[in-house]
Short mmCIF file of C-alpha atoms in Angstrom, two decimals:
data_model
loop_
_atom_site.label_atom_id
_atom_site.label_comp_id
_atom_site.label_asym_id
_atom_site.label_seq_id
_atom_site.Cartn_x
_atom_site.Cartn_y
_atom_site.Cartn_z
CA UNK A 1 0.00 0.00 0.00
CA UNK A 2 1.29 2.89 -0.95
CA UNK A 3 -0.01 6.71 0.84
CA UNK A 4 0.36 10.02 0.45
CA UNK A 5 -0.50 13.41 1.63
CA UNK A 6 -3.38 15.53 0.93
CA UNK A 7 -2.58 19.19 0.93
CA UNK A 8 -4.48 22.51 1.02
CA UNK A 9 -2.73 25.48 0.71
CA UNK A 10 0.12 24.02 2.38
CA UNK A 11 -1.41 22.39 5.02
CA UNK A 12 -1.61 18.55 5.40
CA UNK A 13 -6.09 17.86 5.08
CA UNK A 14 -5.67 13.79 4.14
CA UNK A 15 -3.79 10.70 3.68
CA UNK A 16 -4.66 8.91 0.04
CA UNK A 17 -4.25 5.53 -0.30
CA UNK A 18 -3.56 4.08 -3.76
CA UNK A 19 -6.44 3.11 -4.07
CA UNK A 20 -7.80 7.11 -4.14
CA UNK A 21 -9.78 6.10 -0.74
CA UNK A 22 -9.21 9.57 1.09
CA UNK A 23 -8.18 8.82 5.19
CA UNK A 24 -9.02 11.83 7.85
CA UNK A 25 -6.27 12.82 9.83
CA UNK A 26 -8.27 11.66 12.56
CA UNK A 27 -6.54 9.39 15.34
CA UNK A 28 -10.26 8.04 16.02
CA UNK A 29 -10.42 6.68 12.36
CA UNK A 30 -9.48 2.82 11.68
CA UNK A 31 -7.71 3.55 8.27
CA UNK A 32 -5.53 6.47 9.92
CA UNK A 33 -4.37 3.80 12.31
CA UNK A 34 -3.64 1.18 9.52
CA UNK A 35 -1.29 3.98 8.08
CA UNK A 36 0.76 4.52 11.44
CA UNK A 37 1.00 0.54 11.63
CA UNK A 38 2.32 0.68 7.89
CA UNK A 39 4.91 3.52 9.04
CA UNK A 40 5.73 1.30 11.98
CA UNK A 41 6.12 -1.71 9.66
CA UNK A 42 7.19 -0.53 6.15
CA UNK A 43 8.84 3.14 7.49
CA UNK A 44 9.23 5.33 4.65
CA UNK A 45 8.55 2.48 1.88
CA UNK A 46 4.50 3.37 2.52
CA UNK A 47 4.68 6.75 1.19
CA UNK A 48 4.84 8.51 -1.98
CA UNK A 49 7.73 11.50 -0.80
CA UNK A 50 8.56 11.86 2.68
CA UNK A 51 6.22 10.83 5.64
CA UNK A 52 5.02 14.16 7.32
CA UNK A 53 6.77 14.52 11.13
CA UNK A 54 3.87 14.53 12.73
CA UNK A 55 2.72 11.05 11.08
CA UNK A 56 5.71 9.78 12.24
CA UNK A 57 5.75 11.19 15.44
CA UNK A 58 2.06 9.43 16.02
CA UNK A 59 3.58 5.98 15.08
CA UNK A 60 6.67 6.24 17.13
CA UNK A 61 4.20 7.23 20.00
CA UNK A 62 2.03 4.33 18.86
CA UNK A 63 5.04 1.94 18.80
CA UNK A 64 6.71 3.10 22.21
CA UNK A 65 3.29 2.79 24.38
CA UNK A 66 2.77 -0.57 22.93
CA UNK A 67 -0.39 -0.38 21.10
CA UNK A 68 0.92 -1.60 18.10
CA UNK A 69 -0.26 -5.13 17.44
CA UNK A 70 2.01 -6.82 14.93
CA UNK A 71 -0.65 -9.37 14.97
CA UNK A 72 -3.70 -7.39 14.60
CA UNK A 73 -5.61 -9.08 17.40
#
């Protein structure tokens, strides 16, 4: 899977999968939580350009207070 940022006048508003499915920056949405676990997993293989800090930021803090699941279970 391959993402990449949405922008509005400079200003991160999305993540786009490759599939065009358009993810909130929302840490309450599913899909924005799949991307942090692809960070986590893939690092910067799972984006198209550079992952935004702050995306990576959220899946270091994912990955350091242990809520990533390798497993998904």
């Amino acid at each position: 899977m391959t993402y990449v940022i949405n922008t509005f006048e400079g200003s991160a508003v999305s993540i786009q999968k490759d599939d065009n499915t358009s993810i909130p920056l929302d840490p309450a949405n599913s899909d924005y939580q799949e991307v942090l676990d692809a960070i986590i997993l893939e690092g910067a293989d799972c984006f198209d350009g550079d992952i935004p800090a702050d995306l990576q930021s959220a899946a270091d803090a994912k990955l350091a207070s242990g809520a990533y699941n390798a497993n998904r279970v």
